[in-house]
């Protein structure tokens, strides 16, 4: 039993280290996914701004057309 209790401590340390490693890898994966989603959101935000500018241009041109006709 003394041998078993001598092995228990290192075995628990190893199990905890494996658990910490898995948690770290999961966190890294989540960070990567978040960064990808953030980049996509930034790209969409720019696209939305362009669409809004184009819509304003169309409205302005329609107003000018109405004045000219």
PDB file of N, CA and C in Angstrom:
ATOM      1  N   UNK A   1       0.812  -1.207   0.000  1.00  0.00           N
ATOM      2  CA  UNK A   1       0.000   0.000   0.000  1.00  0.00           C
ATOM      3  C   UNK A   1       0.851   1.265   0.000  1.00  0.00           C
ATOM      4  N   UNK A   2       2.048   1.184   0.598  1.00  0.00           N
ATOM      5  CA  UNK A   2       2.917   2.363   0.594  1.00  0.00           C
ATOM      6  C   UNK A   2       3.327   2.723  -0.826  1.00  0.00           C
ATOM      7  N   UNK A   3       3.596   1.724  -1.638  1.00  0.00           N
ATOM      8  CA  UNK A   3       3.967   1.965  -3.030  1.00  0.00           C
ATOM      9  C   UNK A   3       2.801   2.606  -3.772  1.00  0.00           C
ATOM     10  N   UNK A   4       1.611   2.121  -3.484  1.00  0.00           N
ATOM     11  CA  UNK A   4       0.445   2.683  -4.156  1.00  0.00           C
ATOM     12  C   UNK A   4       0.221   4.136  -3.760  1.00  0.00           C
ATOM     13  N   UNK A   5       0.390   4.472  -2.485  1.00  0.00           N
ATOM     14  CA  UNK A   5       0.196   5.861  -2.094  1.00  0.00           C
ATOM     15  C   UNK A   5       1.333   6.733  -2.602  1.00  0.00           C
ATOM     16  N   UNK A   6       2.516   6.177  -2.804  1.00  0.00           N
ATOM     17  CA  UNK A   6       3.612   6.940  -3.410  1.00  0.00           C
ATOM     18  C   UNK A   6       3.328   7.224  -4.883  1.00  0.00           C
ATOM     19  N   UNK A   7       2.596   6.345  -5.513  1.00  0.00           N
ATOM     20  CA  UNK A   7       2.271   6.527  -6.928  1.00  0.00           C
ATOM     21  C   UNK A   7       1.037   7.405  -7.123  1.00  0.00           C
ATOM     22  N   UNK A   8       0.212   7.489  -6.097  1.00  0.00           N
ATOM     23  CA  UNK A   8      -1.036   8.231  -6.216  1.00  0.00           C
ATOM     24  C   UNK A   8      -0.798   9.723  -6.466  1.00  0.00           C
ATOM     25  N   UNK A   9       0.122  10.316  -5.722  1.00  0.00           N
ATOM     26  CA  UNK A   9       0.402  11.749  -5.884  1.00  0.00           C
ATOM     27  C   UNK A   9       0.827  12.091  -7.304  1.00  0.00           C
ATOM     28  N   UNK A  10       1.875  11.443  -7.832  1.00  0.00           N
ATOM     29  CA  UNK A  10       2.292  11.742  -9.202  1.00  0.00           C
ATOM     30  C   UNK A  10       1.203  11.453 -10.236  1.00  0.00           C
ATOM     31  N   UNK A  11       0.416  10.404  -9.984  1.00  0.00           N
ATOM     32  CA  UNK A  11      -0.651  10.072 -10.919  1.00  0.00           C
ATOM     33  C   UNK A  11      -1.712  11.184 -10.935  1.00  0.00           C
ATOM     34  N   UNK A  12      -2.061  11.700  -9.757  1.00  0.00           N
ATOM     35  CA  UNK A  12      -3.026  12.799  -9.684  1.00  0.00           C
ATOM     36  C   UNK A  12      -2.474  14.057 -10.341  1.00  0.00           C
ATOM     37  N   UNK A  13      -1.186  14.325 -10.129  1.00  0.00           N
ATOM     38  CA  UNK A  13      -0.559  15.489 -10.760  1.00  0.00           C
ATOM     39  C   UNK A  13      -0.618  15.351 -12.275  1.00  0.00           C
ATOM     40  N   UNK A  14      -0.338  14.161 -12.775  1.00  0.00           N
ATOM     41  CA  UNK A  14      -0.376  13.926 -14.221  1.00  0.00           C
ATOM     42  C   UNK A  14      -1.798  14.107 -14.763  1.00  0.00           C
ATOM     43  N   UNK A  15      -2.784  13.594 -14.041  1.00  0.00           N
ATOM     44  CA  UNK A  15      -4.169  13.736 -14.479  1.00  0.00           C
ATOM     45  C   UNK A  15      -4.581  15.208 -14.507  1.00  0.00           C
ATOM     46  N   UNK A  16      -4.185  15.952 -13.484  1.00  0.00           N
ATOM     47  CA  UNK A  16      -4.513  17.373 -13.446  1.00  0.00           C
ATOM     48  C   UNK A  16      -3.811  18.127 -14.567  1.00  0.00           C
ATOM     49  N   UNK A  17      -2.555  17.760 -14.845  1.00  0.00           N
ATOM     50  CA  UNK A  17      -1.822  18.417 -15.926  1.00  0.00           C
ATOM     51  C   UNK A  17      -2.498  18.154 -17.267  1.00  0.00           C
ATOM     52  N   UNK A  18      -2.970  16.937 -17.477  1.00  0.00           N
ATOM     53  CA  UNK A  18      -3.679  16.615 -18.715  1.00  0.00           C
ATOM     54  C   UNK A  18      -4.970  17.434 -18.820  1.00  0.00           C
ATOM     55  N   UNK A  19      -5.650  17.575 -17.701  1.00  0.00           N
ATOM     56  CA  UNK A  19      -6.885  18.358 -17.692  1.00  0.00           C
ATOM     57  C   UNK A  19      -6.597  19.825 -18.002  1.00  0.00           C
ATOM     58  N   UNK A  20      -5.538  20.359 -17.420  1.00  0.00           N
ATOM     59  CA  UNK A  20      -5.143  21.745 -17.691  1.00  0.00           C
ATOM     60  C   UNK A  20      -4.775  21.903 -19.161  1.00  0.00           C
ATOM     61  N   UNK A  21      -4.041  20.946 -19.711  1.00  0.00           N
ATOM     62  CA  UNK A  21      -3.652  21.006 -21.126  1.00  0.00           C
ATOM     63  C   UNK A  21      -4.873  20.999 -22.039  1.00  0.00           C
ATOM     64  N   UNK A  22      -5.845  20.148 -21.732  1.00  0.00           N
ATOM     65  CA  UNK A  22      -7.069  20.108 -22.540  1.00  0.00           C
ATOM     66  C   UNK A  22      -7.823  21.435 -22.447  1.00  0.00           C
ATOM     67  N   UNK A  23      -7.904  21.983 -21.248  1.00  0.00           N
ATOM     68  CA  UNK A  23      -8.592  23.265 -21.069  1.00  0.00           C
ATOM     69  C   UNK A  23      -7.869  24.369 -21.841  1.00  0.00           C
ATOM     70  N   UNK A  24      -6.539  24.353 -21.823  1.00  0.00           N
ATOM     71  CA  UNK A  24      -5.759  25.357 -22.549  1.00  0.00           C
ATOM     72  C   UNK A  24      -5.997  25.230 -24.053  1.00  0.00           C
ATOM     73  N   UNK A  25      -5.988  24.003 -24.561  1.00  0.00           N
ATOM     74  CA  UNK A  25      -6.226  23.792 -25.989  1.00  0.00           C
ATOM     75  C   UNK A  25      -7.631  24.252 -26.377  1.00  0.00           C
ATOM     76  N   UNK A  26      -8.598  23.971 -25.524  1.00  0.00           N
ATOM     77  CA  UNK A  26      -9.976  24.400 -25.791  1.00  0.00           C
ATOM     78  C   UNK A  26     -10.057  25.929 -25.807  1.00  0.00           C
ATOM     79  N   UNK A  27      -9.377  26.561 -24.857  1.00  0.00           N
ATOM     80  CA  UNK A  27      -9.371  28.026 -24.810  1.00  0.00           C
ATOM     81  C   UNK A  27      -8.733  28.597 -26.078  1.00  0.00           C
ATOM     82  N   UNK A  28      -7.638  28.008 -26.535  1.00  0.00           N
ATOM     83  CA  UNK A  28      -6.983  28.474 -27.756  1.00  0.00           C
ATOM     84  C   UNK A  28      -7.919  28.334 -28.955  1.00  0.00           C
ATOM     85  N   UNK A  29      -8.643  27.233 -29.012  1.00  0.00           N
ATOM     86  CA  UNK A  29      -9.595  27.009 -30.097  1.00  0.00           C
ATOM     87  C   UNK A  29     -10.707  28.062 -30.061  1.00  0.00           C
ATOM     88  N   UNK A  30     -11.206  28.355 -28.869  1.00  0.00           N
ATOM     89  CA  UNK A  30     -12.249  29.374 -28.725  1.00  0.00           C
ATOM     90  C   UNK A  30     -11.730  30.752 -29.117  1.00  0.00           C
ATOM     91  N   UNK A  31     -10.504  31.065 -28.729  1.00  0.00           N
ATOM     92  CA  UNK A  31      -9.911  32.359 -29.100  1.00  0.00           C
ATOM     93  C   UNK A  31      -9.803  32.483 -30.616  1.00  0.00           C
ATOM     94  N   UNK A  32      -9.370  31.408 -31.260  1.00  0.00           N
ATOM     95  CA  UNK A  32      -9.229  31.412 -32.714  1.00  0.00           C
ATOM     96  C   UNK A  32     -10.587  31.601 -33.384  1.00  0.00           C
ATOM     97  N   UNK A  33     -11.590  30.882 -32.912  1.00  0.00           N
ATOM     98  CA  UNK A  33     -12.939  31.011 -33.470  1.00  0.00           C
ATOM     99  C   UNK A  33     -13.481  32.420 -33.263  1.00  0.00           C
ATOM    100  N   UNK A  34     -13.248  32.983 -32.087  1.00  0.00           N
ATOM    101  CA  UNK A  34     -13.704  34.338 -31.804  1.00  0.00           C
ATOM    102  C   UNK A  34     -13.037  35.334 -32.743  1.00  0.00           C
ATOM    103  N   UNK A  35     -11.732  35.192 -32.963  1.00  0.00           N
ATOM    104  CA  UNK A  35     -11.014  36.125 -33.833  1.00  0.00           C
ATOM    105  C   UNK A  35     -11.529  36.035 -35.267  1.00  0.00           C
ATOM    106  N   UNK A  36     -11.800  34.822 -35.734  1.00  0.00           N
ATOM    107  CA  UNK A  36     -12.359  34.658 -37.080  1.00  0.00           C
ATOM    108  C   UNK A  36     -13.724  35.336 -37.179  1.00  0.00           C
ATOM    109  N   UNK A  37     -14.557  35.128 -36.178  1.00  0.00           N
ATOM    110  CA  UNK A  37     -15.891  35.742 -36.174  1.00  0.00           C
ATOM    111  C   UNK A  37     -15.783  37.262 -36.114  1.00  0.00           C
ATOM    112  N   UNK A  38     -14.813  37.763 -35.356  1.00  0.00           N
ATOM    113  CA  UNK A  38     -14.615  39.210 -35.253  1.00  0.00           C
ATOM    114  C   UNK A  38     -14.205  39.795 -36.598  1.00  0.00           C
ATOM    115  N   UNK A  39     -13.308  39.109 -37.302  1.00  0.00           N
ATOM    116  CA  UNK A  39     -12.868  39.585 -38.615  1.00  0.00           C
ATOM    117  C   UNK A  39     -14.027  39.590 -39.616  1.00  0.00           C
ATOM    118  N   UNK A  40     -14.857  38.562 -39.564  1.00  0.00           N
ATOM    119  CA  UNK A  40     -16.032  38.501 -40.448  1.00  0.00           C
ATOM    120  C   UNK A  40     -16.983  39.652 -40.127  1.00  0.00           C
ATOM    121  N   UNK A  41     -17.199  39.910 -38.837  1.00  0.00           N
ATOM    122  CA  UNK A  41     -18.091  41.005 -38.431  1.00  0.00           C
ATOM    123  C   UNK A  41     -17.556  42.351 -38.912  1.00  0.00           C
ATOM    124  N   UNK A  42     -16.251  42.538 -38.820  1.00  0.00           N
ATOM    125  CA  UNK A  42     -15.646  43.793 -39.288  1.00  0.00           C
ATOM    126  C   UNK A  42     -15.859  43.948 -40.788  1.00  0.00           C
ATOM    127  N   UNK A  43     -15.664  42.862 -41.529  1.00  0.00           N
ATOM    128  CA  UNK A  43     -15.863  42.909 -42.984  1.00  0.00           C
ATOM    129  C   UNK A  43     -17.318  43.237 -43.320  1.00  0.00           C
ATOM    130  N   UNK A  44     -18.255  42.616 -42.606  1.00  0.00           N
ATOM    131  CA  UNK A  44     -19.677  42.882 -42.849  1.00  0.00           C
ATOM    132  C   UNK A  44     -20.037  44.316 -42.486  1.00  0.00           C
ATOM    133  N   UNK A  45     -19.431  44.816 -41.430  1.00  0.00           N
ATOM    134  CA  UNK A  45     -19.711  46.189 -41.011  1.00  0.00           C
ATOM    135  C   UNK A  45     -19.308  47.160 -42.116  1.00  0.00           C
ATOM    136  N   UNK A  46     -18.157  46.913 -42.728  1.00  0.00           N
ATOM    137  CA  UNK A  46     -17.715  47.752 -43.841  1.00  0.00           C
ATOM    138  C   UNK A  46     -18.656  47.652 -45.025  1.00  0.00           C
ATOM    139  N   UNK A  47     -19.135  46.454 -45.297  1.00  0.00           N
ATOM    140  CA  UNK A  47     -20.072  46.256 -46.409  1.00  0.00           C
ATOM    141  C   UNK A  47     -21.387  46.979 -46.146  1.00  0.00           C
ATOM    142  N   UNK A  48     -21.858  46.921 -44.933  1.00  0.00           N
ATOM    143  CA  UNK A  48     -23.109  47.599 -44.576  1.00  0.00           C
ATOM    144  C   UNK A  48     -22.951  49.105 -44.764  1.00  0.00           C
ATOM    145  N   UNK A  49     -21.813  49.642 -44.362  1.00  0.00           N
ATOM    146  CA  UNK A  49     -21.580  51.082 -44.526  1.00  0.00           C
ATOM    147  C   UNK A  49     -21.579  51.458 -46.008  1.00  0.00           C
ATOM    148  N   UNK A  50     -20.977  50.624 -46.845  1.00  0.00           N
ATOM    149  CA  UNK A  50     -20.959  50.897 -48.288  1.00  0.00           C
ATOM    150  C   UNK A  50     -22.372  50.872 -48.864  1.00  0.00           C
ATOM    151  N   UNK A  51     -23.165  49.901 -48.447  1.00  0.00           N
ATOM    152  CA  UNK A  51     -24.548  49.800 -48.929  1.00  0.00           C
ATOM    153  C   UNK A  51     -25.336  51.041 -48.511  1.00  0.00           C
ATOM    154  N   UNK A  52     -25.143  51.481 -47.279  1.00  0.00           N
ATOM    155  CA  UNK A  52     -25.856  52.675 -46.815  1.00  0.00           C
ATOM    156  C   UNK A  52     -25.466  53.900 -47.637  1.00  0.00           C
ATOM    157  N   UNK A  53     -24.183  54.039 -47.949  1.00  0.00           N
ATOM    158  CA  UNK A  53     -23.742  55.160 -48.793  1.00  0.00           C
ATOM    159  C   UNK A  53     -24.365  55.081 -50.181  1.00  0.00           C
ATOM    160  N   UNK A  54     -24.388  53.888 -50.752  1.00  0.00           N
ATOM    161  CA  UNK A  54     -24.980  53.717 -52.080  1.00  0.00           C
ATOM    162  C   UNK A  54     -26.475  54.013 -52.067  1.00  0.00           C
ATOM    163  N   UNK A  55     -27.158  53.589 -51.011  1.00  0.00           N
ATOM    164  CA  UNK A  55     -28.593  53.876 -50.903  1.00  0.00           C
ATOM    165  C   UNK A  55     -28.837  55.378 -50.828  1.00  0.00           C
ATOM    166  N   UNK A  56     -27.979  56.093 -50.087  1.00  0.00           N
ATOM    167  CA  UNK A  56     -28.113  57.554 -50.020  1.00  0.00           C
ATOM    168  C   UNK A  56     -27.861  58.185 -51.383  1.00  0.00           C
ATOM    169  N   UNK A  57     -26.865  57.661 -52.103  1.00  0.00           N
ATOM    170  CA  UNK A  57     -26.584  58.178 -53.452  1.00  0.00           C
ATOM    171  C   UNK A  57     -27.776  57.966 -54.378  1.00  0.00           C
ATOM    172  N   UNK A  58     -28.380  56.784 -54.304  1.00  0.00           N
ATOM    173  CA  UNK A  58     -29.545  56.490 -55.142  1.00  0.00           C
ATOM    174  C   UNK A  58     -30.683  57.450 -54.800  1.00  0.00           C
ATOM    175  N   UNK A  59     -30.935  57.653 -53.524  1.00  0.00           N
ATOM    176  CA  UNK A  59     -32.011  58.564 -53.110  1.00  0.00           C
ATOM    177  C   UNK A  59     -31.725  59.985 -53.597  1.00  0.00           C
ATOM    178  N   UNK A  60     -30.465  60.421 -53.491  1.00  0.00           N
ATOM    179  CA  UNK A  60     -30.093  61.767 -53.947  1.00  0.00           C
ATOM    180  C   UNK A  60     -30.286  61.888 -55.455  1.00  0.00           C
ATOM    181  N   UNK A  61     -29.857  60.867 -56.196  1.00  0.00           N
ATOM    182  CA  UNK A  61     -30.009  60.901 -57.652  1.00  0.00           C
ATOM    183  C   UNK A  61     -31.479  60.865 -58.063  1.00  0.00           C
ATOM    184  N   UNK A  62     -32.296  60.120 -57.324  1.00  0.00           N
ATOM    185  CA  UNK A  62     -33.731  60.097 -57.623  1.00  0.00           C
ATOM    186  C   UNK A  62     -34.346  61.470 -57.375  1.00  0.00           C
ATOM    187  N   UNK A  63     -33.899  62.147 -56.334  1.00  0.00           N
ATOM    188  CA  UNK A  63     -34.396  63.503 -56.059  1.00  0.00           C
ATOM    189  C   UNK A  63     -34.000  64.452 -57.171  1.00  0.00           C
ATOM    190  N   UNK A  64     -32.760  64.348 -57.640  1.00  0.00           N
ATOM    191  CA  UNK A  64     -32.311  65.192 -58.749  1.00  0.00           C
ATOM    192  C   UNK A  64     -33.100  64.902 -60.017  1.00  0.00           C
ATOM    193  N   UNK A  65     -33.373  63.627 -60.251  1.00  0.00           N
ATOM    194  CA  UNK A  65     -34.148  63.248 -61.435  1.00  0.00           C
ATOM    195  C   UNK A  65     -35.545  63.860 -61.362  1.00  0.00           C
ATOM    196  N   UNK A  66     -36.153  63.802 -60.175  1.00  0.00           N
ATOM    197  CA  UNK A  66     -37.491  64.380 -59.998  1.00  0.00           C
ATOM    198  C   UNK A  66     -37.483  65.879 -60.281  1.00  0.00           C
ATOM    199  N   UNK A  67     -36.428  66.565 -59.883  1.00  0.00           N
ATOM    200  CA  UNK A  67     -36.327  68.009 -60.115  1.00  0.00           C
ATOM    201  C   UNK A  67     -36.168  68.290 -61.599  1.00  0.00           C
ATOM    202  N   UNK A  68     -35.390  67.469 -62.283  1.00  0.00           N
ATOM    203  CA  UNK A  68     -35.122  67.690 -63.704  1.00  0.00           C
ATOM    204  C   UNK A  68     -36.322  67.357 -64.585  1.00  0.00           C
ATOM    205  N   UNK A  69     -37.170  66.471 -64.132  1.00  0.00           N
ATOM    206  CA  UNK A  69     -38.319  66.064 -64.954  1.00  0.00           C
ATOM    207  C   UNK A  69     -39.457  66.969 -64.734  1.00  0.00           C
TER     208      UNK A  69
END
